[in-house]
Coordinates of C-alpha atoms in Angstrom, one line a residue:
M1 CA 66.5 102.5 125.2
R2 CA 68.8 105.5 125.5
T3 CA 72.1 105.7 123.6
V4 CA 74.4 108.6 124.4
I5 CA 77.1 109.5 122.0
I6 CA 80.1 111.6 123.0
G7 CA 81.5 113.5 120.1
G8 CA 80.1 114.1 116.6
V9 CA 81.9 114.7 113.3
A10 CA 82.6 111.5 111.4
G11 CA 82.3 108.6 113.8
G12 CA 79.7 109.9 116.3
A13 CA 77.4 111.5 113.7
S14 CA 77.5 108.4 111.5
A15 CA 76.7 106.2 114.5
A16 CA 73.7 108.4 115.4
A17 CA 72.2 108.4 111.9
R18 CA 72.7 104.7 111.4
L19 CA 71.2 103.8 114.8
R20 CA 68.1 106.0 114.1
R21 CA 67.6 104.2 110.8
L22 CA 67.7 100.9 112.7
R23 CA 65.7 101.8 115.8
E24 CA 63.1 104.5 115.4
K25 CA 61.8 104.5 118.9
D26 CA 65.2 104.7 120.8
E27 CA 66.3 107.9 122.5
I28 CA 69.6 109.1 121.0
I29 CA 71.6 112.0 122.5
I30 CA 74.8 113.4 121.1
L31 CA 77.1 115.5 123.3
E32 CA 79.5 117.8 121.5
R33 CA 81.9 120.0 123.3
G34 CA 82.2 122.4 120.4
D35 CA 79.8 124.4 118.4
F36 CA 79.5 122.1 115.4
I37 CA 78.2 118.6 115.4
S38 CA 79.2 117.5 111.9
F39 CA 81.7 119.3 109.7
A40 CA 84.1 118.6 106.8
N41 CA 87.4 118.7 108.7
C42 CA 89.2 117.4 105.6
G43 CA 88.0 120.5 103.8
L44 CA 89.3 123.1 106.3
P45 CA 92.6 124.0 104.5
Y46 CA 90.7 124.7 101.3
Y47 CA 88.6 127.4 103.0
I48 CA 91.8 129.2 104.0
G49 CA 93.1 129.0 100.4
D50 CA 89.7 130.2 99.1
E51 CA 89.1 127.0 97.2
I52 CA 85.9 126.8 99.3
K53 CA 84.6 130.3 99.6
D54 CA 81.5 129.9 101.8
K55 CA 82.3 128.6 105.3
R56 CA 78.7 127.3 105.5
M57 CA 79.7 124.6 103.1
L58 CA 82.0 123.1 105.7
T59 CA 79.0 122.3 108.0
L60 CA 77.5 119.0 106.9
Q61 CA 74.8 118.8 109.6
T62 CA 73.4 121.1 112.2
P63 CA 71.7 120.3 115.5
Q64 CA 68.4 121.4 113.9
T65 CA 68.8 119.1 110.9
F66 CA 69.6 116.2 113.1
R67 CA 66.5 116.9 115.2
T68 CA 64.2 117.4 112.2
R69 CA 65.3 114.5 110.1
F70 CA 66.4 112.0 112.6
N71 CA 64.7 113.0 115.9
I72 CA 68.1 113.1 117.6
D73 CA 68.8 115.3 120.6
V74 CA 72.1 117.2 119.8
R75 CA 73.6 119.1 122.7
V76 CA 76.4 121.3 121.5
R77 CA 78.7 123.0 124.0
N78 CA 78.0 120.1 126.4
E79 CA 81.3 118.4 127.4
A80 CA 81.4 114.9 128.9
V81 CA 83.8 115.2 131.9
K82 CA 83.3 111.8 133.7
I83 CA 81.9 108.4 132.9
D84 CA 80.8 105.8 135.5
P85 CA 80.4 102.4 133.7
E86 CA 78.9 100.8 136.9
T87 CA 76.0 103.2 137.3
H88 CA 75.8 104.0 133.5
V89 CA 76.1 107.7 134.2
V90 CA 77.9 110.4 132.2
T91 CA 78.6 113.6 134.0
V92 CA 78.2 116.6 131.6
H93 CA 79.4 120.2 131.8
D94 CA 77.0 122.5 130.0
L95 CA 79.4 125.2 128.9
E96 CA 76.7 127.6 127.9
V97 CA 75.4 128.0 131.4
D98 CA 78.4 126.6 133.3
K99 CA 76.5 123.9 135.1
T100 CA 77.1 120.2 135.6
Y101 CA 74.5 117.5 135.3
D102 CA 74.3 113.7 135.2
L103 CA 72.9 111.8 132.2
L104 CA 71.9 108.1 132.4
Y105 CA 72.6 105.8 129.4
D106 CA 71.8 102.3 128.4
K107 CA 74.5 102.3 125.7
L108 CA 77.3 104.7 125.3
I109 CA 79.4 105.4 122.1
L110 CA 82.7 107.3 122.5
S111 CA 83.8 109.4 119.6
P112 CA 86.1 112.1 121.1
G113 CA 88.5 112.1 118.1
A114 CA 92.1 113.2 118.3
E115 CA 93.7 116.4 119.4
T116 CA 96.6 118.2 117.7
I117 CA 100.0 117.7 119.3
R118 CA 101.4 120.9 120.6
L119 CA 105.2 121.1 120.9
E120 CA 106.7 121.8 124.4
I121 CA 108.8 124.8 123.2
E122 CA 109.2 128.5 123.9
G123 CA 106.7 130.7 122.0
I124 CA 104.1 128.0 121.4
D125 CA 101.4 130.3 122.8
L126 CA 102.2 133.4 120.8
P127 CA 99.2 134.9 119.0
H128 CA 100.5 134.2 115.5
V129 CA 100.9 130.4 116.2
F130 CA 97.9 128.3 115.2
T131 CA 96.7 124.7 115.0
L132 CA 94.0 123.5 112.6
R133 CA 91.5 121.0 113.9
N134 CA 88.0 122.4 113.6
I135 CA 85.9 125.3 112.1
P136 CA 86.7 127.8 114.9
D137 CA 90.4 127.2 114.3
T138 CA 89.8 127.8 110.6
I139 CA 87.9 131.0 111.1
K140 CA 90.7 132.3 113.4
I141 CA 93.4 131.5 110.9
K142 CA 91.4 133.1 108.0
A143 CA 90.8 136.3 110.1
F144 CA 94.4 136.5 111.1
I145 CA 95.5 136.4 107.5
E146 CA 93.0 139.0 106.4
E147 CA 93.5 141.4 109.3
K148 CA 97.3 141.1 110.0
K149 CA 98.4 140.3 106.4
P150 CA 101.4 138.2 107.4
K151 CA 104.0 137.7 104.7
N152 CA 106.1 134.7 105.8
A153 CA 104.4 131.5 106.9
V154 CA 106.0 128.4 108.4
V155 CA 104.2 125.1 108.5
V156 CA 105.7 122.8 111.2
G157 CA 105.1 119.2 110.0
G158 CA 105.0 117.8 106.5
G159 CA 102.2 115.3 106.7
Y160 CA 98.9 115.4 104.7
I161 CA 97.5 118.4 106.6
G162 CA 100.8 120.3 106.6
A163 CA 101.2 119.9 102.8
E164 CA 97.6 120.9 102.2
M165 CA 98.1 124.0 104.4
A166 CA 101.3 124.9 102.5
E167 CA 99.4 124.8 99.2
N168 CA 96.6 126.9 100.5
L169 CA 98.8 129.5 102.2
V170 CA 100.6 129.9 98.9
K171 CA 97.3 130.5 97.3
A172 CA 96.5 133.0 100.0
G173 CA 99.6 135.0 99.0
L174 CA 102.1 134.0 101.6
N175 CA 105.7 132.9 101.3
V176 CA 105.7 129.4 102.7
T177 CA 108.2 127.1 104.3
I178 CA 107.6 123.6 105.6
V179 CA 109.8 122.3 108.5
E180 CA 109.8 118.5 108.8
L181 CA 111.8 116.4 111.4
A182 CA 111.9 113.4 109.1
D183 CA 113.9 113.2 105.8
H184 CA 110.8 113.5 103.6
L185 CA 107.3 114.8 103.4
I186 CA 104.2 112.5 103.7
A187 CA 105.2 109.8 106.1
P188 CA 103.3 106.9 104.4
L189 CA 105.4 107.5 101.3
D190 CA 108.9 105.9 101.0
A191 CA 111.6 108.5 100.7
D192 CA 112.3 107.5 97.0
M193 CA 108.7 108.2 96.1
A194 CA 108.7 111.5 98.0
A195 CA 111.6 112.8 96.0
D196 CA 109.3 113.8 93.1
V197 CA 107.0 115.6 95.6
H198 CA 109.9 117.6 97.0
Q199 CA 111.0 118.7 93.6
Y200 CA 107.5 119.7 92.6
I201 CA 106.6 121.6 95.8
R202 CA 109.9 123.5 95.5
E203 CA 109.0 124.5 92.0
K204 CA 105.7 125.9 93.4
G205 CA 107.7 128.2 95.6
V206 CA 107.5 126.3 98.9
A207 CA 110.9 126.1 100.8
L208 CA 111.7 122.8 102.6
H209 CA 113.6 122.3 105.8
L210 CA 113.9 118.5 106.1
N211 CA 115.7 116.6 108.9
N212 CA 115.2 119.6 111.1
G213 CA 113.1 120.4 114.1
V214 CA 111.7 123.5 115.8
T215 CA 113.4 124.6 119.0
K216 CA 111.8 128.0 119.7
I217 CA 109.3 130.4 118.2
T218 CA 109.6 134.2 118.5
E219 CA 107.5 137.1 117.1
N220 CA 109.4 137.2 113.8
A221 CA 111.2 133.9 113.5
V222 CA 111.0 130.1 113.9
H223 CA 114.3 128.8 115.3
L224 CA 115.4 125.3 114.2
Q225 CA 117.9 122.7 115.3
N226 CA 119.8 124.0 112.3
G227 CA 119.2 127.6 111.4
S228 CA 116.2 129.9 111.6
I229 CA 113.4 131.2 109.4
D230 CA 111.7 134.6 109.2
A231 CA 108.1 134.0 110.2
D232 CA 105.1 136.2 111.2
F233 CA 102.6 133.3 110.9
V234 CA 103.0 129.7 112.1
I235 CA 100.9 126.6 111.6
L236 CA 101.6 123.6 113.8
S237 CA 100.8 120.3 112.1
V238 CA 103.0 117.7 113.8
G239 CA 100.4 115.1 114.2
V240 CA 97.5 114.1 116.5
R241 CA 96.9 111.9 119.5
P242 CA 93.7 110.3 120.9
E243 CA 91.7 112.8 123.0
T244 CA 90.9 110.3 125.8
A245 CA 92.1 112.0 129.0
F246 CA 88.5 112.2 130.3
V247 CA 88.1 108.4 130.1
K248 CA 91.3 107.4 131.9
E249 CA 89.7 107.3 135.3
C250 CA 86.7 105.2 134.4
G251 CA 88.4 101.8 133.9
L252 CA 88.3 101.5 130.1
A253 CA 91.3 99.8 128.6
L254 CA 93.7 102.1 126.9
N255 CA 97.0 101.3 125.1
H256 CA 100.3 103.1 125.6
R257 CA 99.3 105.9 123.2
G258 CA 96.1 106.5 125.0
S259 CA 93.9 104.9 122.3
I260 CA 90.8 103.1 123.5
I261 CA 91.1 99.3 123.0
V262 CA 88.0 97.8 121.3
N263 CA 87.1 94.5 119.8
K264 CA 85.9 93.9 116.3
Q265 CA 82.4 95.0 117.3
M266 CA 83.9 98.4 118.4
Q267 CA 83.1 97.4 122.0
T268 CA 85.3 98.4 124.9
N269 CA 86.0 96.3 128.0
A270 CA 82.8 97.8 129.5
P271 CA 80.1 95.8 127.7
D272 CA 77.7 98.7 127.2
I273 CA 80.4 101.2 126.0
Y274 CA 81.5 101.4 122.4
A275 CA 84.2 103.6 120.9
V276 CA 84.9 104.7 117.3
G277 CA 87.1 107.0 115.2
D278 CA 90.4 108.6 115.8
A279 CA 90.4 107.8 119.6
V280 CA 90.5 104.0 119.1
E281 CA 93.2 101.4 118.5
V282 CA 92.7 99.7 115.2
V283 CA 94.1 96.5 113.6
D284 CA 96.3 97.0 110.6
Y285 CA 94.5 95.1 107.9
V286 CA 97.7 93.9 106.2
T287 CA 99.8 92.9 109.3
G288 CA 97.1 92.2 111.8
M289 CA 99.0 94.3 114.3
P290 CA 97.6 97.1 116.5
S291 CA 97.8 100.5 114.9
F292 CA 96.7 104.2 115.0
V293 CA 95.3 105.5 111.7
P294 CA 93.2 108.6 112.1
L295 CA 91.2 108.8 108.9
A296 CA 87.6 109.9 108.2
G297 CA 86.6 106.8 106.1
P298 CA 87.4 104.3 108.8
A299 CA 85.7 106.5 111.4
N300 CA 82.5 106.5 109.4
K301 CA 82.6 102.7 109.0
Q302 CA 83.3 102.2 112.7
G303 CA 80.3 104.4 113.7
R304 CA 78.1 102.3 111.5
I305 CA 79.4 99.1 113.0
A306 CA 78.9 100.2 116.6
A307 CA 75.3 101.2 115.8
D308 CA 74.7 97.9 114.1
N309 CA 75.8 95.9 117.2
I310 CA 73.8 98.1 119.6
A311 CA 70.8 97.4 117.4
G312 CA 71.4 93.7 117.5
I313 CA 72.9 93.3 114.1
S314 CA 76.2 91.3 114.0
S315 CA 78.8 93.5 112.4
E316 CA 82.6 93.6 112.6
Y317 CA 85.4 96.0 111.7
K318 CA 88.1 94.1 110.0
G319 CA 90.9 96.6 110.1
T320 CA 92.4 99.7 108.6
Q321 CA 94.8 99.6 105.6
G322 CA 95.4 103.4 105.5
S323 CA 94.2 104.3 102.1
A324 CA 94.8 108.0 101.6
I325 CA 95.1 110.6 98.9
L326 CA 96.5 114.2 98.8
K327 CA 96.0 117.0 96.3
L328 CA 99.1 119.2 96.2
F329 CA 98.6 122.0 93.7
D330 CA 98.1 119.9 90.5
M331 CA 100.0 116.8 91.8
T332 CA 98.2 113.8 93.3
I333 CA 99.8 111.6 95.9
A334 CA 98.1 108.4 97.1
T335 CA 99.0 105.5 99.3
T336 CA 97.5 102.3 100.6
G337 CA 98.8 99.4 102.8
L338 CA 102.4 99.2 103.9
N339 CA 105.5 101.1 102.9
E340 CA 108.9 99.6 103.1
Q341 CA 109.6 100.8 106.6
R342 CA 106.4 99.3 108.0
A343 CA 106.9 96.1 106.0
K344 CA 110.4 95.7 107.6
A345 CA 109.0 96.5 111.0
A346 CA 106.4 93.8 110.6
G347 CA 109.1 91.2 109.6
I348 CA 107.6 90.7 106.1
E349 CA 110.0 89.4 103.5
Y350 CA 108.9 91.6 100.6
D351 CA 109.8 92.6 97.1
K352 CA 109.0 95.7 95.1
T353 CA 108.7 97.2 91.6
Y354 CA 108.5 100.6 90.1
T355 CA 106.7 101.5 86.9
F356 CA 106.2 104.8 85.1
S357 CA 103.0 104.9 83.1
T358 CA 100.7 107.4 81.4
S359 CA 97.3 108.3 82.8
H360 CA 95.7 107.4 79.5
A361 CA 96.7 106.5 76.0
N362 CA 99.7 108.7 75.2
Y363 CA 98.4 109.5 71.7
Y364 CA 95.3 111.2 73.2
P365 CA 96.0 114.8 74.3
G366 CA 96.7 115.4 78.0
A367 CA 98.4 112.2 79.0
E368 CA 100.5 112.6 82.1
N369 CA 102.9 110.2 83.7
M370 CA 102.5 108.6 87.1
S371 CA 105.1 106.8 89.2
V372 CA 103.8 103.6 90.7
K373 CA 105.5 101.5 93.5
I374 CA 104.0 98.3 94.7
L375 CA 105.1 95.9 97.4
W376 CA 104.3 92.2 97.9
D377 CA 105.0 89.4 100.3
K378 CA 107.6 87.1 98.6
L379 CA 106.2 84.0 100.3
S380 CA 102.5 84.4 99.6
L381 CA 102.7 86.9 96.7
R382 CA 100.0 88.9 98.4
L383 CA 99.9 92.6 97.5
I384 CA 100.7 94.5 100.7
G385 CA 101.2 98.1 99.7
A386 CA 101.2 100.7 96.9
Q387 CA 102.2 104.3 96.4
I388 CA 101.5 106.5 93.4
V389 CA 102.8 110.0 92.6
G390 CA 101.4 111.8 89.5
Y391 CA 98.7 113.9 88.2
G392 CA 95.5 112.8 86.4
G393 CA 94.2 109.3 87.0
V394 CA 96.1 108.6 90.2
D395 CA 93.0 108.3 92.3
K396 CA 91.3 105.6 90.3
R397 CA 94.4 103.4 90.1
M398 CA 95.0 103.6 93.8
D399 CA 91.4 102.7 94.5
V400 CA 91.9 99.6 92.3
L401 CA 95.0 98.7 94.2
A402 CA 93.4 99.4 97.6
T403 CA 90.5 97.1 96.6
A404 CA 92.9 94.4 95.5
I405 CA 94.6 94.5 99.0
R406 CA 91.3 94.4 100.8
F407 CA 90.3 91.2 99.0
G408 CA 93.7 89.6 99.5
A409 CA 94.8 89.6 95.9
K410 CA 98.2 88.3 94.8
V411 CA 100.3 90.8 93.0
T412 CA 100.1 88.6 89.9
D413 CA 96.3 89.0 89.9
L414 CA 96.8 92.5 88.8
T415 CA 97.7 91.2 85.4
E416 CA 94.2 89.7 85.0
L417 CA 92.1 92.8 86.0
E418 CA 89.8 93.9 83.2
L419 CA 89.7 97.6 83.7
C420 CA 87.7 100.2 81.6
Y421 CA 89.6 101.5 78.6
A422 CA 89.1 104.2 76.1
P423 CA 91.9 106.6 75.0
P424 CA 90.6 109.6 77.1
F425 CA 90.5 107.5 80.2
G426 CA 93.2 104.8 80.2
S427 CA 95.3 102.5 78.2
A428 CA 94.7 99.0 76.9
K429 CA 97.4 98.0 79.4
D430 CA 96.4 100.0 82.4
P431 CA 99.0 101.2 84.8
V432 CA 97.7 98.7 87.3
N433 CA 98.1 95.9 84.8
M434 CA 101.6 97.1 84.0
A435 CA 102.6 97.0 87.7
G436 CA 101.3 93.4 87.7
F437 CA 103.2 92.5 84.5
V438 CA 106.5 93.8 85.9
A439 CA 106.0 92.0 89.2
E440 CA 105.1 88.8 87.4
N441 CA 108.3 89.0 85.4
V442 CA 110.3 89.4 88.6
I443 CA 108.5 86.5 90.3
S444 CA 108.9 84.2 87.3
G445 CA 112.6 85.0 86.9
K446 CA 112.2 86.6 83.5
M447 CA 113.7 89.8 85.0
K448 CA 116.3 90.3 87.7
Q449 CA 116.3 93.7 89.3
Y450 CA 118.7 96.1 91.0
F451 CA 117.6 99.3 92.7
W452 CA 118.6 103.0 92.8
H453 CA 120.3 102.4 96.2
D454 CA 122.5 99.6 94.6
V455 CA 123.9 101.8 91.8
D456 CA 126.7 103.6 93.6
A457 CA 128.1 100.3 95.0
L458 CA 128.4 98.6 91.6
P459 CA 132.1 98.1 90.8
R460 CA 133.6 100.3 88.1
D461 CA 136.7 98.1 87.7
G462 CA 135.5 96.1 84.7
S463 CA 134.3 93.1 86.7
V464 CA 130.8 93.8 85.6
T465 CA 129.3 95.4 82.5
L466 CA 127.4 98.7 83.1
L467 CA 125.1 99.5 80.2
D468 CA 122.9 102.5 79.3
V469 CA 120.5 101.7 76.5
R470 CA 118.9 105.2 76.2
T471 CA 119.5 107.5 73.2
Q472 CA 122.4 110.0 72.9
T473 CA 120.0 112.9 73.3
E474 CA 118.8 111.5 76.7
V475 CA 122.4 111.0 77.9
Q476 CA 123.2 114.6 77.2
R477 CA 120.6 115.5 79.8
G478 CA 122.3 113.4 82.5
K479 CA 123.9 110.1 83.0
I480 CA 125.2 107.7 85.6
E481 CA 128.9 107.6 85.7
G482 CA 130.6 104.4 84.6
F483 CA 127.7 103.2 82.3
R484 CA 128.5 102.7 78.6
L485 CA 126.0 104.0 76.1
I486 CA 124.7 101.5 73.6
P487 CA 121.1 102.5 72.5
L488 CA 118.6 99.7 72.6
D489 CA 118.0 99.7 68.9
T490 CA 121.7 99.1 68.1
L491 CA 122.3 96.6 70.9
R492 CA 122.3 93.5 68.7
D493 CA 125.1 95.0 66.5
H494 CA 127.3 95.4 69.6
L495 CA 126.9 92.0 71.3
N496 CA 130.5 91.0 70.4
E497 CA 131.7 94.0 72.5
I498 CA 129.9 92.8 75.7
P499 CA 131.7 90.0 77.6
K500 CA 129.5 87.0 78.4
D501 CA 131.3 85.9 81.5
K502 CA 130.4 89.1 83.4
P503 CA 127.0 90.2 84.9
V504 CA 125.4 93.0 82.9
Y505 CA 123.6 95.9 84.7
V506 CA 121.4 97.8 82.3
H507 CA 119.3 100.9 82.7
C508 CA 117.1 103.2 80.5
H509 CA 114.8 106.1 81.4
S510 CA 112.0 104.2 83.1
G511 CA 112.9 100.5 83.1
L512 CA 111.0 99.4 80.0
R513 CA 113.6 99.5 77.3
S514 CA 116.2 98.1 79.7
Y515 CA 113.8 95.2 80.4
I516 CA 113.7 94.6 76.6
A517 CA 117.5 94.8 76.5
C518 CA 117.8 92.3 79.3
R519 CA 115.5 89.9 77.6
L520 CA 117.5 90.2 74.5
L521 CA 120.8 89.7 76.3
T522 CA 119.3 86.8 78.3
G523 CA 118.4 85.1 75.0
F524 CA 122.1 85.2 74.1
G525 CA 123.2 83.7 77.4
Y526 CA 124.0 86.9 79.4
D527 CA 123.3 87.3 83.2
C528 CA 121.4 90.6 83.1
Y529 CA 120.0 92.9 85.8
N530 CA 117.5 95.8 85.1
L531 CA 117.4 99.0 87.1
A532 CA 114.0 99.2 88.7
G533 CA 112.4 102.6 88.0
G534 CA 115.3 103.5 85.6
W535 CA 117.3 106.6 85.3
R536 CA 114.3 108.8 86.1
L537 CA 113.9 107.4 89.6
Y538 CA 117.6 107.3 90.3
E539 CA 118.1 110.9 89.2
S540 CA 115.1 112.1 91.2
V541 CA 116.3 110.5 94.4
M542 CA 120.0 111.6 93.9
H543 CA 118.9 115.2 93.0
D544 CA 116.7 115.3 96.1
R545 CA 119.7 114.3 98.2
I546 CA 122.1 116.9 96.9
V547 CA 119.6 119.9 97.0
P548 CA 120.1 121.7 100.3
P549 CA 116.8 120.9 102.2
Y550 CA 116.2 124.6 102.9
I551 CA 116.5 125.9 99.3
C552 CA 113.4 126.9 97.4
T553 CA 114.6 126.7 93.8
E554 CA 112.1 129.3 92.6
C555 CA 112.1 131.9 95.4
K556 CA 115.7 132.0 96.6

């Protein structure tokens, strides 16, 4: 049997290797339009920033290693230009000799990936404007920086790749600005969790233009809907779309985005054709709705599943939940599942909590705080999403939360997880446990919450009591107007000054002391509400809203 695979990298290369391990005698052919069959596309920005110094490290497999180890025929610079599902023929253009030939297949796997979206604006084809998708792109960008020595770089798009590129261009010695059409960086984050990211990246010297789009690029500037920026180097990173133009005429089912529609076996509507990776429509694991999530991990799994089914092994892809992580200088940003926007779009009645925990025991040197936000379905209590912004230890906490979502855990199950503890690595009450404890308190009614977006609407006319239980020293660094200071440790001595017939809205720095205050007040018959995430979150969001989006606080 002959299986032809169109496209390498994550999905196609994984499918080929898996299929060979299952069927030694089959003929397997990979067609790859480019020069590289398997490369670390997630590592490309780090070569530009000199974190990865040897470009050979970006190449995971070569045609020669595939041939030697797996007996797979890899044909680079061979582009599939037409597919005929009826005759089982792929028409291939050999770019090396500029000739076309037909290739018969018994089974076909499509792994064409996604292409970078290019804006339809003036100046998009200027020689200092680049996109980053593959190794040749990376080499061109690196050569341009070394030869032309640009000074002012603009990254258009503030997603994962855009943020990584900004970091690495700073390390390459450029002045860097990110332009983002949305109101915050990293779309899977909610805006409140992105506020810390904005403050941090500004401190690192990166200017931000948020809520702004590019209208034109010239030799020395990027022109925006509001203003312009000096630029002699531009990276476009506004997203990707499935690269499926060549399959539109062959009768395969595509959705409105151009993604190939597949079943759980990664099989298209043509029985002998499978599709994997960034070109396919996936099911959102949490909502069960169609989605587009171009990530390397899911692509690898899909390649394996397609190979299994071709080899006669029943295997299903059960959906993508979008677990992702980003290193931004020393900060770590991680997400999984749904954010608030997607939960609302899916019609889920959800609740949320914020916690602020240390990466390990705070008495052991080097402990760093992380902000944790979790969402759960109010009806089923199922954990549906999580976001963490911090430094050390973020990755392992997010992996725990991603696993909990994958196995359908309730948010209250987080309280029962027995996680590894020693002072250098964690706390006896791990940040994941703490998130569960807070959620459990909300669900059981032990704690009523209000949120940062509720604060400004609270009446200041005396109809409610607004209480700040931080210390005097903390208040001197900033406060919410209208809140009366009564430090937690003196609260019992001032109960006679707090009316019992009015709701009490309490806050502290992170939400922990104000929770203790609320339990104390509830014990004395008060109706008490705790500010989720505390002053720290409120101040971060409010500060982010008043800082002009184009100001770099360090470099302007």
